Coordinates of C-alpha atoms and ligand atoms in Angstrom, one line a residue:
Chain A
M1 CA 0.0 0.0 0.0
L2 CA 2.7 2.5 1.1
E3 CA 6.2 2.1 0.0
I4 CA 9.0 4.5 0.7
R5 CA 12.6 4.1 -0.4
G6 CA 15.4 6.4 0.1
L7 CA 13.4 9.4 1.2
R8 CA 15.3 12.6 2.5
H9 CA 14.1 16.2 3.3
D10 CA 16.2 18.9 3.7
Y11 CA 15.4 22.3 5.0
A12 CA 18.2 24.9 4.1
G13 CA 20.7 22.3 3.8
R14 CA 19.8 20.8 7.0
T15 CA 18.3 17.0 6.8
V16 CA 15.3 17.1 8.9
L17 CA 13.9 13.7 7.7
S18 CA 15.4 10.4 6.5
V19 CA 13.6 7.3 5.9
P20 CA 15.7 4.7 4.1
S21 CA 13.0 2.1 3.5
W22 CA 9.5 1.4 4.9
D23 CA 6.4 -0.4 3.8
V24 CA 2.9 -0.6 5.1
A25 CA 0.6 -3.1 4.0
K26 CA -3.1 -2.5 2.9
G27 CA -5.5 -2.0 5.7
D28 CA -2.7 -1.8 8.6
A29 CA -2.7 0.8 11.0
S30 CA 0.9 2.0 12.0
L31 CA 2.2 4.7 14.4
V32 CA 5.0 7.3 13.3
L33 CA 6.8 8.0 16.5
G34 CA 9.3 10.7 17.4
P35 CA 10.2 13.7 19.6
S36 CA 9.0 17.3 18.6
G37 CA 11.2 18.4 15.4
S38 CA 12.0 14.8 14.4
G39 CA 10.1 15.2 11.0
K40 CA 6.7 13.6 11.6
T41 CA 4.7 16.3 10.1
T42 CA 7.1 16.6 7.4
L43 CA 6.8 12.8 6.4
L44 CA 3.0 13.0 6.4
N45 CA 3.2 16.0 4.2
A46 CA 5.2 14.2 1.7
I47 CA 3.2 11.3 1.7
A48 CA 0.2 13.4 1.1
G49 CA 2.0 15.2 -1.7
L50 CA 1.9 18.5 0.0
A51 CA 5.5 18.8 0.1
T52 CA 8.1 17.6 -2.3
P53 CA 10.8 15.7 -0.6
T54 CA 14.5 16.4 -1.6
A55 CA 15.3 12.8 -2.4
G56 CA 13.8 9.4 -2.7
S57 CA 10.4 7.7 -3.7
I58 CA 6.9 7.5 -2.1
R59 CA 4.3 5.2 -3.7
V60 CA 0.8 5.0 -2.5
A61 CA -1.5 2.6 -3.7
G62 CA 0.8 1.7 -6.6
T63 CA 1.1 5.5 -7.6
E64 CA 4.4 7.4 -7.4
V65 CA 3.2 10.5 -5.6
T66 CA 6.6 12.1 -5.8
G67 CA 6.7 11.6 -9.6
L68 CA 3.1 13.4 -10.1
A69 CA 2.6 16.9 -11.5
P70 CA 1.2 19.4 -9.1
A71 CA -2.3 19.2 -10.3
A72 CA -2.1 15.3 -10.3
R73 CA -0.8 15.3 -7.0
D74 CA -3.8 17.6 -5.7
A75 CA -6.3 15.5 -7.3
F76 CA -4.7 12.2 -6.0
R77 CA -4.8 13.6 -2.5
A78 CA -8.2 14.6 -2.8
R79 CA -9.4 11.2 -3.9
H80 CA -7.4 8.8 -2.1
V81 CA -5.9 10.5 1.0
G82 CA -7.7 11.6 4.1
L83 CA -6.1 13.8 6.6
V84 CA -6.7 14.5 10.2
L85 CA -4.9 17.5 11.6
Q86 CA -3.7 18.3 15.2
T87 CA -5.7 21.6 15.2
L88 CA -8.6 19.7 13.5
H89 CA -9.2 23.0 11.4
L90 CA -12.6 22.9 10.2
I91 CA -14.1 25.9 8.2
G92 CA -15.6 27.8 10.8
V93 CA -17.9 30.1 8.7
V94 CA -20.1 27.3 7.2
S95 CA -21.9 24.3 8.8
V96 CA -20.6 21.0 9.7
R97 CA -22.4 19.5 6.6
E98 CA -20.9 22.2 4.3
N99 CA -17.5 21.2 5.6
L100 CA -18.0 17.5 4.5
R101 CA -19.7 18.5 1.2
L102 CA -16.7 20.7 0.6
A103 CA -14.4 17.6 1.1
Q104 CA -16.6 15.6 -1.5
R105 CA -16.7 18.4 -4.0
L106 CA -13.0 18.9 -3.8
A107 CA -12.6 15.3 -4.4
G108 CA -14.4 15.6 -7.7
S109 CA -17.3 13.6 -6.5
P110 CA -20.9 14.9 -6.4
V111 CA -22.3 15.9 -3.1
D112 CA -23.8 12.7 -1.4
D113 CA -25.8 13.7 1.7
A114 CA -26.7 10.2 2.6
R115 CA -22.9 9.4 3.1
I116 CA -22.6 12.4 5.1
D117 CA -25.3 11.5 7.3
E118 CA -24.1 7.8 7.4
V119 CA -20.5 9.0 8.6
L120 CA -21.9 11.4 11.2
A121 CA -24.3 8.7 12.6
S122 CA -21.5 6.3 13.0
L123 CA -19.3 8.9 14.8
G124 CA -22.3 9.7 17.1
I125 CA -23.0 13.2 15.9
A126 CA -25.8 12.7 13.7
G127 CA -27.5 15.7 14.9
L128 CA -24.5 18.1 14.0
G129 CA -24.9 18.6 10.4
G130 CA -26.6 21.9 10.6
A131 CA -24.3 23.4 13.1
R132 CA -22.0 26.3 12.4
A133 CA -18.7 24.4 12.5
G134 CA -17.0 27.3 14.3
N135 CA -19.4 27.0 17.2
I136 CA -19.1 23.2 18.3
S137 CA -17.1 21.9 21.1
V138 CA -13.5 20.4 20.8
G139 CA -14.7 16.8 21.4
E140 CA -17.2 17.5 18.7
A141 CA -15.0 19.1 16.1
Q142 CA -12.6 16.0 16.7
R143 CA -15.4 13.9 15.4
V144 CA -16.2 16.1 12.5
A145 CA -12.4 16.2 11.6
I146 CA -12.5 12.4 11.4
A147 CA -15.8 12.4 9.4
R148 CA -14.2 14.8 6.9
A149 CA -11.2 12.4 6.6
V150 CA -13.2 9.3 6.0
V151 CA -16.3 10.9 3.9
N152 CA -14.7 9.9 0.6
R153 CA -13.6 6.6 1.6
P154 CA -9.9 7.1 1.2
S155 CA -7.5 4.3 0.8
L156 CA -4.8 5.9 3.2
I157 CA -5.6 8.0 6.2
L158 CA -3.0 10.2 7.7
A159 CA -3.5 11.7 11.1
D160 CA -1.1 14.2 12.7
E161 CA -1.2 14.5 16.3
P162 CA -5.0 13.7 16.4
T163 CA -5.1 13.2 20.2
S164 CA -2.5 15.2 21.7
A165 CA -4.7 18.0 22.6
L166 CA -7.1 15.7 24.3
D167 CA -7.6 14.5 27.9
D168 CA -7.0 10.8 28.5
A169 CA -10.7 9.7 28.2
N170 CA -11.2 11.8 24.9
C171 CA -7.6 10.5 23.9
A172 CA -9.0 6.8 24.0
K173 CA -12.3 7.7 22.5
A174 CA -11.0 9.5 19.5
L175 CA -8.4 6.8 18.6
A176 CA -11.0 4.2 18.9
L177 CA -13.4 6.1 16.4
L178 CA -10.2 6.7 14.0
L179 CA -9.3 3.0 14.2
D180 CA -13.0 2.0 13.6
Q181 CA -13.6 4.4 10.7
A182 CA -10.2 3.3 8.9
A183 CA -11.3 -0.4 9.4
A184 CA -14.9 0.4 8.1
C185 CA -13.7 1.7 4.8
G186 CA -10.6 -0.6 4.4
A187 CA -8.2 2.5 4.6
T188 CA -4.5 2.1 5.6
L189 CA -3.9 4.1 8.8
L190 CA -0.9 6.3 9.7
V191 CA -0.7 8.1 13.0
A192 CA 2.2 10.5 13.8
T193 CA 2.6 11.3 17.4
H194 CA 4.7 11.8 20.3
D195 CA 1.7 10.9 22.5
N196 CA 2.8 8.1 24.5
R197 CA -0.6 7.1 25.8
I198 CA -1.2 5.6 22.3
R199 CA 1.8 3.5 21.7
G200 CA 0.1 0.4 23.0
R201 CA -2.6 0.4 20.5
F202 CA -0.5 -0.1 17.5
E203 CA 1.7 -3.0 16.5
R204 CA 3.6 -1.5 13.6
R205 CA 5.7 1.6 14.3
L206 CA 8.2 3.6 12.5
E207 CA 10.6 5.7 15.1
L208 CA 12.2 8.8 13.8
Chain B
M1 CA -20.0 27.2 -7.3
R2 CA -18.8 25.9 -4.0
I3 CA -16.2 28.7 -4.0
L4 CA -18.8 31.3 -4.5
H5 CA -20.9 29.9 -1.5
L6 CA -17.6 29.9 0.7
A7 CA -16.9 33.6 -0.4
F8 CA -20.4 34.5 0.6
A9 CA -19.9 32.7 3.9
Y10 CA -16.8 34.6 4.8
L11 CA -18.3 37.9 3.8
A12 CA -21.5 37.2 6.0
S13 CA -19.2 36.2 8.9
R14 CA -18.0 39.8 9.1
P15 CA -21.0 41.6 8.4
L16 CA -19.8 45.1 9.8
L17 CA -16.7 45.2 7.8
T18 CA -18.5 44.0 4.7
A19 CA -21.2 46.6 5.0
L20 CA -18.5 49.3 5.5
N21 CA -16.5 48.4 2.5
V22 CA -19.8 48.2 0.3
A23 CA -20.8 51.7 1.8
M24 CA -17.6 53.3 0.9
L25 CA -17.6 52.1 -2.6
A26 CA -21.3 52.7 -3.1
L27 CA -21.0 56.3 -1.8
G28 CA -18.1 57.1 -4.3
V29 CA -19.8 55.7 -7.1
A30 CA -23.3 57.5 -6.2
T31 CA -21.7 60.9 -6.1
I32 CA -20.0 60.4 -9.6
S33 CA -23.0 58.8 -11.1
F34 CA -25.4 61.4 -9.6
L35 CA -23.0 64.2 -11.1
L36 CA -22.8 62.5 -14.5
V37 CA -26.4 62.0 -14.7
V38 CA -27.6 65.4 -13.7
T39 CA -24.8 67.1 -15.9
H40 CA -25.5 65.0 -18.8
Q41 CA -29.4 65.6 -18.6
A42 CA -28.9 69.4 -18.1
E43 CA -26.4 69.8 -21.0
E44 CA -28.8 67.7 -23.2
R45 CA -31.5 69.8 -22.3
L46 CA -29.9 73.1 -22.7
T47 CA -28.8 72.0 -26.1
R48 CA -32.0 70.8 -27.2
D49 CA -33.8 73.9 -26.2
A50 CA -31.4 76.1 -28.0
R51 CA -30.9 74.1 -30.8
S52 CA -32.8 76.0 -33.5
V53 CA -32.1 79.4 -32.0
D54 CA -29.2 80.9 -33.7
L55 CA -29.4 84.5 -31.9
V56 CA -31.7 86.5 -29.5
V57 CA -32.4 89.9 -29.9
G58 CA -33.7 91.6 -26.9
A59 CA -33.4 94.5 -24.5
K60 CA -29.8 95.5 -23.4
G61 CA -28.8 94.0 -20.2
S62 CA -27.1 90.5 -19.2
P63 CA -26.8 88.2 -22.2
L64 CA -27.0 85.2 -20.0
Q65 CA -30.1 86.7 -18.5
L66 CA -31.6 87.3 -22.0
I67 CA -31.1 83.9 -23.2
L68 CA -32.2 82.2 -19.8
S69 CA -35.5 84.1 -20.0
T70 CA -36.5 84.0 -23.5
V71 CA -35.0 80.8 -24.7
F72 CA -34.8 78.4 -21.5
H73 CA -37.7 80.3 -20.0
A74 CA -35.9 80.4 -16.5
D75 CA -35.4 84.0 -15.5
V76 CA -37.1 87.2 -16.0
P77 CA -36.5 89.3 -19.2
T78 CA -34.0 92.0 -19.5
G79 CA -36.8 94.3 -20.7
N80 CA -38.8 94.8 -23.9
I81 CA -38.0 96.1 -27.6
G82 CA -40.0 98.0 -29.7
L83 CA -41.7 96.0 -32.4
E84 CA -40.9 98.7 -35.2
E85 CA -37.1 98.7 -34.2
S86 CA -37.2 95.0 -34.4
R87 CA -38.7 94.8 -38.0
P88 CA -35.5 95.6 -40.0
I89 CA -33.8 92.7 -38.3
A90 CA -36.3 90.3 -38.9
A91 CA -36.0 91.6 -42.6
N92 CA -32.3 91.2 -43.0
P93 CA -31.6 88.9 -45.7
M94 CA -29.0 86.8 -43.6
V95 CA -32.1 85.9 -41.3
A96 CA -34.1 82.6 -42.3
S97 CA -36.8 83.4 -39.8
A98 CA -37.4 85.5 -36.9
T99 CA -40.0 84.6 -34.1
P100 CA -41.3 87.2 -31.9
V101 CA -41.5 86.3 -28.0
A102 CA -43.9 88.4 -25.8
L103 CA -43.6 87.4 -22.1
G104 CA -45.1 88.8 -18.9
D105 CA -47.9 86.4 -17.6
S106 CA -48.0 82.8 -16.3
F107 CA -50.3 80.2 -15.4
H108 CA -49.9 78.2 -12.4
G109 CA -46.0 78.7 -12.9
H110 CA -46.2 77.8 -16.7
R111 CA -45.2 80.9 -18.8
I112 CA -47.4 82.2 -21.4
V113 CA -45.6 83.0 -24.4
G114 CA -47.0 85.3 -27.0
T115 CA -45.7 84.4 -30.4
D116 CA -46.3 83.3 -33.7
G117 CA -46.8 79.9 -35.9
S118 CA -42.8 79.7 -36.5
F119 CA -42.3 79.2 -32.6
L120 CA -43.5 75.5 -33.0
A121 CA -41.0 74.8 -35.7
L122 CA -38.1 75.8 -33.5
Y123 CA -38.9 73.0 -31.1
D124 CA -40.2 70.5 -33.7
A125 CA -43.5 70.5 -31.9
R126 CA -46.6 69.0 -33.5
L127 CA -50.2 69.3 -32.2
A128 CA -51.6 66.2 -30.7
Q129 CA -55.2 67.4 -30.5
G130 CA -56.9 70.4 -31.6
R131 CA -55.8 73.3 -33.8
M132 CA -53.5 76.3 -33.8
F133 CA -54.5 79.3 -32.1
A134 CA -56.1 81.9 -34.7
A135 CA -58.5 84.3 -33.0
E136 CA -57.3 86.4 -30.0
M137 CA -57.4 84.8 -26.6
E138 CA -57.0 81.3 -28.1
A139 CA -53.9 79.1 -26.7
I140 CA -52.3 75.9 -27.0
V141 CA -50.7 74.4 -24.2
G142 CA -47.5 71.9 -23.9
A143 CA -47.8 68.3 -23.1
D144 CA -46.6 68.7 -19.6
V145 CA -49.0 71.7 -19.0
A146 CA -51.8 69.7 -20.2
R147 CA -51.0 66.8 -18.0
R148 CA -50.3 68.6 -14.9
E149 CA -53.3 71.0 -15.0
G150 CA -55.6 68.4 -16.6
L151 CA -56.3 70.5 -19.5
A152 CA -58.2 69.7 -22.5
V153 CA -59.3 71.2 -25.6
G154 CA -61.9 73.8 -24.9
A155 CA -60.7 74.4 -21.3
K156 CA -60.2 77.9 -20.2
L157 CA -57.3 79.3 -18.1
T158 CA -56.6 82.6 -16.5
G159 CA -53.1 84.0 -16.8
A160 CA -51.5 85.6 -13.7
H161 CA -49.3 88.9 -14.0
G162 CA -45.6 88.1 -13.7
L163 CA -43.4 84.8 -14.2
A164 CA -43.8 83.5 -10.7
A165 CA -46.8 81.4 -9.7
S166 CA -48.4 84.0 -7.4
G167 CA -49.0 87.3 -9.3
P168 CA -52.4 88.9 -9.5
A169 CA -54.8 87.2 -12.0
H170 CA -56.0 88.5 -15.2
G171 CA -59.5 87.0 -14.2
D172 CA -61.3 89.2 -16.8
H173 CA -58.9 87.8 -19.8
P174 CA -59.6 84.0 -19.9
Y175 CA -57.8 82.1 -22.6
Q176 CA -59.4 79.4 -24.3
V177 CA -57.4 76.1 -25.0
V178 CA -57.7 75.2 -28.7
G179 CA -54.9 72.7 -29.0
I180 CA -52.5 70.5 -27.2
L181 CA -48.9 69.9 -28.2
A182 CA -47.5 66.3 -28.4
P183 CA -44.5 66.0 -26.0
T184 CA -41.2 67.3 -27.5
G185 CA -38.6 66.9 -24.6
T186 CA -37.8 70.5 -24.7
V187 CA -39.1 73.8 -22.9
A188 CA -42.2 73.8 -25.4
D189 CA -43.8 71.0 -23.2
R190 CA -44.1 73.4 -20.1
L191 CA -45.4 76.5 -21.9
V192 CA -48.9 77.9 -22.7
I193 CA -48.3 79.5 -26.3
T194 CA -50.6 82.2 -27.7
S195 CA -50.4 85.1 -30.2
V196 CA -48.5 88.2 -29.5
E197 CA -52.0 90.2 -29.9
S198 CA -53.5 88.1 -27.2
V199 CA -50.7 89.0 -24.9
W200 CA -51.2 92.6 -25.8
H201 CA -54.8 92.5 -25.5
V202 CA -54.4 91.2 -21.9
H203 CA -52.2 94.3 -21.0
A204 CA -54.3 96.7 -23.1
E205 CA -55.0 99.0 -20.1
H206 CA -51.1 99.7 -19.3
A207 CA -50.0 99.2 -22.9
P208 CA -47.1 101.6 -23.9
A209 CA -47.9 103.9 -26.9
R210 CA -46.1 101.7 -29.4
P211 CA -46.3 97.8 -29.4
E212 CA -43.5 96.0 -27.6
I213 CA -42.2 92.4 -27.6
T214 CA -39.5 90.7 -25.2
A215 CA -37.3 89.3 -28.0
L216 CA -36.8 87.9 -31.4
L217 CA -35.4 84.4 -31.8
L218 CA -33.5 84.3 -35.2
R219 CA -32.4 81.4 -37.3
Y220 CA -29.5 82.3 -39.7
R221 CA -30.0 81.6 -43.5
T222 CA -26.0 81.5 -43.7
P223 CA -23.2 80.8 -41.3
L224 CA -21.8 84.1 -42.2
A225 CA -24.5 85.8 -40.2
A226 CA -22.6 84.4 -36.9
A227 CA -19.8 86.5 -37.9
M228 CA -21.7 89.9 -38.8
L229 CA -25.3 90.0 -37.3
P230 CA -24.6 90.3 -33.4
R231 CA -21.8 92.5 -34.0
A232 CA -24.0 94.8 -36.1
I233 CA -27.0 94.6 -33.7
N234 CA -24.8 95.4 -30.8
A235 CA -22.9 98.4 -32.4
T236 CA -25.7 100.1 -34.2
T237 CA -28.9 99.5 -32.3
A238 CA -30.2 100.0 -28.8
M239 CA -31.0 96.4 -28.5
Q240 CA -28.7 93.3 -27.4
A241 CA -28.0 90.1 -29.6
A242 CA -26.9 87.2 -27.6
S243 CA -26.0 83.4 -28.9
P244 CA -27.8 80.7 -26.9
A245 CA -25.1 78.2 -27.8
Y246 CA -22.4 80.5 -26.5
E247 CA -24.2 81.7 -23.3
S248 CA -25.2 78.0 -22.3
A249 CA -21.5 76.8 -23.0
R250 CA -20.7 79.8 -20.5
L251 CA -23.1 78.8 -17.9
L252 CA -22.0 75.3 -18.2
D253 CA -18.5 76.1 -17.6
L254 CA -19.7 78.0 -14.4
V255 CA -21.5 75.1 -13.1
G256 CA -18.7 72.8 -14.4
V257 CA -16.1 74.1 -11.8
G258 CA -18.4 73.0 -9.0
V259 CA -19.2 69.8 -10.5
E260 CA -15.3 69.0 -11.0
T261 CA -14.6 70.0 -7.4
L262 CA -17.4 67.3 -6.3
Q263 CA -15.7 64.9 -8.6
W264 CA -12.6 65.0 -7.3
F265 CA -14.1 64.7 -3.8
A266 CA -15.7 61.4 -5.2
I267 CA -12.6 60.1 -6.6
A268 CA -10.8 60.6 -3.3
L269 CA -13.7 58.8 -1.7
M270 CA -13.4 55.8 -4.2
A271 CA -9.5 55.8 -3.7
S272 CA -10.0 55.2 0.2
A273 CA -12.8 52.7 -0.5
A274 CA -10.3 50.7 -2.7
L275 CA -7.5 50.9 -0.1
S276 CA -10.2 49.7 2.7
L277 CA -11.1 46.8 0.3
F278 CA -7.3 46.3 0.1
V279 CA -6.8 46.1 3.8
A280 CA -10.0 44.1 4.5
L281 CA -9.0 41.3 2.1
T282 CA -5.4 41.1 3.1
S283 CA -6.5 41.1 6.8
A284 CA -9.0 38.2 6.2
L285 CA -6.5 36.3 4.1
Q286 CA -4.2 36.5 7.0
E287 CA -6.9 35.5 9.4
R288 CA -7.7 32.4 7.4
R289 CA -4.6 31.3 6.1
Y290 CA -5.0 27.9 7.9
D291 CA -8.5 27.5 6.2
L292 CA -6.8 28.1 2.9
A293 CA -4.1 25.4 3.8
L294 CA -6.7 23.1 4.8
L295 CA -8.6 23.4 1.4
R296 CA -5.2 22.5 -0.2
T297 CA -5.2 19.5 1.9
L298 CA -8.5 18.6 0.6
G299 CA -7.4 19.0 -2.8
A300 CA -8.1 22.5 -3.7
R301 CA -5.7 23.9 -6.5
P302 CA -3.7 27.1 -5.8
G303 CA -6.1 28.8 -8.4
A304 CA -9.0 27.9 -6.4
L305 CA -7.8 29.8 -3.5
A306 CA -7.1 32.7 -5.6
A307 CA -10.5 32.5 -7.0
L308 CA -11.8 32.4 -3.6
T309 CA -10.3 35.6 -2.6
L310 CA -11.1 37.2 -5.8
A311 CA -14.6 36.2 -5.7
E312 CA -14.8 37.9 -2.4
G313 CA -13.3 41.2 -3.4
V314 CA -15.5 41.0 -6.7
T315 CA -18.6 40.4 -4.7
L316 CA -17.9 43.5 -2.6
L317 CA -17.2 45.4 -5.6
L318 CA -20.3 44.4 -7.6
A319 CA -22.4 45.0 -4.5
G320 CA -20.8 48.7 -4.1
V321 CA -21.1 49.5 -7.8
I322 CA -24.8 48.4 -7.9
L323 CA -25.7 50.0 -4.7
G324 CA -23.8 53.0 -5.7
F325 CA -25.7 53.4 -9.1
A326 CA -28.8 52.7 -7.3
L327 CA -28.2 55.6 -4.9
G328 CA -26.9 57.9 -7.5
H329 CA -29.9 57.5 -9.8
G330 CA -32.3 57.4 -6.8
A331 CA -30.9 60.7 -5.7
A332 CA -31.1 62.1 -9.4
H333 CA -34.8 61.0 -9.5
A334 CA -35.5 62.4 -6.2
L335 CA -34.1 65.5 -7.5
G336 CA -36.1 65.4 -10.6
W337 CA -39.3 65.0 -8.3
W338 CA -38.3 68.1 -6.2
L339 CA -37.7 70.3 -9.3
A340 CA -40.9 68.9 -10.9
E341 CA -42.6 70.5 -7.9
A342 CA -41.0 73.7 -8.8
A343 CA -41.9 73.2 -12.4
S344 CA -38.6 73.9 -13.9
W345 CA -36.2 71.5 -14.8
P346 CA -37.0 67.9 -15.6
V347 CA -34.4 65.2 -14.1
T348 CA -34.7 61.6 -14.1
G349 CA -33.0 58.9 -12.6
L350 CA -34.2 56.3 -15.0
A351 CA -31.7 57.0 -17.8
W352 CA -28.0 56.3 -18.0
A353 CA -25.4 59.0 -18.7
P354 CA -22.7 58.2 -21.4
G355 CA -20.0 58.3 -18.7
E356 CA -21.3 55.7 -16.5
A357 CA -20.2 52.6 -18.3
M358 CA -16.6 54.1 -18.0
L359 CA -17.2 54.7 -14.5
A360 CA -18.4 51.0 -13.8
A361 CA -15.3 49.6 -16.0
A362 CA -12.9 51.8 -14.0
V363 CA -14.3 51.0 -10.6
L364 CA -14.2 47.3 -11.4
A365 CA -11.0 47.4 -13.1
I366 CA -9.2 49.2 -10.2
G367 CA -11.0 47.0 -7.6
A368 CA -10.1 43.8 -9.4
L369 CA -6.4 45.0 -9.5
T370 CA -6.7 45.6 -5.9
C371 CA -8.0 42.1 -5.2
L372 CA -5.2 40.6 -7.3
V373 CA -2.6 41.4 -4.6
P374 CA -4.3 39.0 -2.0
A375 CA -5.6 36.7 -4.6
W376 CA -1.7 36.2 -5.6
Q377 CA -0.5 35.7 -2.0
A378 CA -3.4 33.1 -1.6
Y379 CA -2.0 31.4 -4.9
F380 CA 1.3 31.0 -3.5
S381 CA 0.7 30.1 0.0
D382 CA 2.4 27.0 0.9
P383 CA 0.0 24.5 2.9
A384 CA 2.8 22.3 4.1
S385 CA 4.8 25.1 6.0
L386 CA 1.7 26.3 7.4
L387 CA 0.3 23.0 8.7
A388 CA 4.0 22.2 10.1
R389 CA 4.2 25.3 12.3
R390 CA 1.0 26.3 14.0
Ligands
ATP401 N1 9.0 25.2 6.2 C1 10.0 25.1 6.9 N2 11.3 25.6 6.7 C2 12.1 25.4 7.4 N3 12.2 24.4 8.5 C3 11.1 23.8 8.6 C4 10.0 23.9 7.9 N4 9.1 23.1 8.2 C5 9.8 22.5 9.3 N5 10.8 22.6 9.4 C6 11.8 22.0 10.3 O1 11.9 20.7 10.0 C7 12.0 20.0 11.2 C8 10.9 18.8 11.4 O2 9.5 19.5 11.5 P1 8.3 18.7 11.6 O3 7.3 19.8 11.6 O4 8.2 17.7 10.6 O5 8.6 17.9 13.0 P2 7.5 17.2 13.9 O6 8.2 16.0 14.3 O7 6.2 17.1 13.2 O8 7.4 18.1 15.3 P3 6.2 18.3 16.3 O9 6.1 17.0 17.0 O10 6.6 19.4 17.0 O11 5.0 18.4 15.3 C9 11.8 21.1 12.4 O12 13.3 21.2 12.9 C10 11.6 22.1 11.8 O13 11.8 23.3 12.4
MG402 MG1 4.3 17.9 13.8

């Protein structure tokens, strides 16, 4: 599913990330571990095609992401990759439903409200569709962010510090939801974190 | 379409700033459009009213006043001239037509003009109903007069002494309306027209020994006349000759200075509106740079982010321009209503002035250029670096 070979990323001549070789099988859930500044976000950005690595290759579902032209890379990401960011980041000025529709539109698929309702219900926030995204609680936003990542049934879900802002109870809940949703759409899940609370939930790890 | 929706959502999320931006733009556009509409219509009206009159011969005094009173029917006359003295001028071979004008009375603020049949030709006026006046104390009325006063053929009207609405009435000398003119879009629409003899008849008690008229309206037979006639009349007679074209140009020049000052004021207003638009868009962009980065993670192309920013600016611009034109034309129309009360100058907000397309194009072009800078910034924002350092 994911094959990384000879990956290196430099910022101003300083190597901040180096992954000689790493493979993840389809449907696996893996953890990317490392202290702050070790390059976790840089790695996820490179896999998502948001940043171009200095050297090396990344294949996602048989596609060489690093070899794609910018437009093709954006389209590939929209269709095949779901992202959950540490700050969640919903578009605050529109409704929760509109946030999810936006993800569908940008992935080039028609708006599918049934799918949106299904995802919201499976995350226990069925009634939240009409709420303004800027007004909901952090716990709710966490779920909406996960909903947005899975609404297009991606083959790869990348989560950057999805739990580090949460207390123990919410941390466990959010992680369970993420694993459930990834399993439900058969997606490969990659979680980058320095949060030791969730180490135990993953068998496969990449230490940076 | 999603982009537009999102742009609206962003605008709606800060209603005060949005309203302020639109209001500033609208005020600038409204001021300029109002000035364009009113001055254009004034110019058009002046040239249409003066179109067929090449020269006015009247009593000595201010030439502008002579033209205003006898061509535009907007001021009091400079005095009268003797009919006998005016005859040689009318007979001059360089004169194609000479139309006498005898003023003095009015009907509910509409001037009663004593003249002859050639008066109608000056304004291309046709009778819509009835016939031309023939006997004494018969009159025809302009389209506006008939409409406002509800006059039909056969009605009687009584003149009041003086050109203001409130002079003493000539109750014993009523006019009989025998014809109504079709609308001409000129001053003729607002006049009561009768024979010179009728005007003399009304004033018979205090008439001077020799018959007098207010002025002669001349049309030239040859362009050469313009160079010779006015000078000859002014130098060799006790009368004055004034050119409507020249005097109305002078009048517009006088008004033009004021209009230009206002125009500069409006341009300053619009420059500050453009500046505030720029500040609003740039600060909005700063505020939501994570939103933009997020949209990129969802697959949005850099062009879409630029389009989003542009859409926001252009929406503000369009709203400002549309509201501005509505305000400008509304104000012009209100002025028209107000002036109609005073029965003097027709102004309408329902017509476009020629400069307005240019105005809209210039505002939209400058505004769009203003929006391009933030759109450019949005295009080149790097989502990876934004998401890595929060
Ligand atoms: N745009 C950039 N320009 C220069 N240096 C950068 C840039 N982005 C990241 N870095 C550097 O690259 C290194 C790795 O950053 P990265 O964000 O990937 O770390 P991280 O493991 O995600 O850290 P954290 O746990 O704090 O999120 C850091 O030293 C950071 O300063
Ligand atoms: Mg990070």
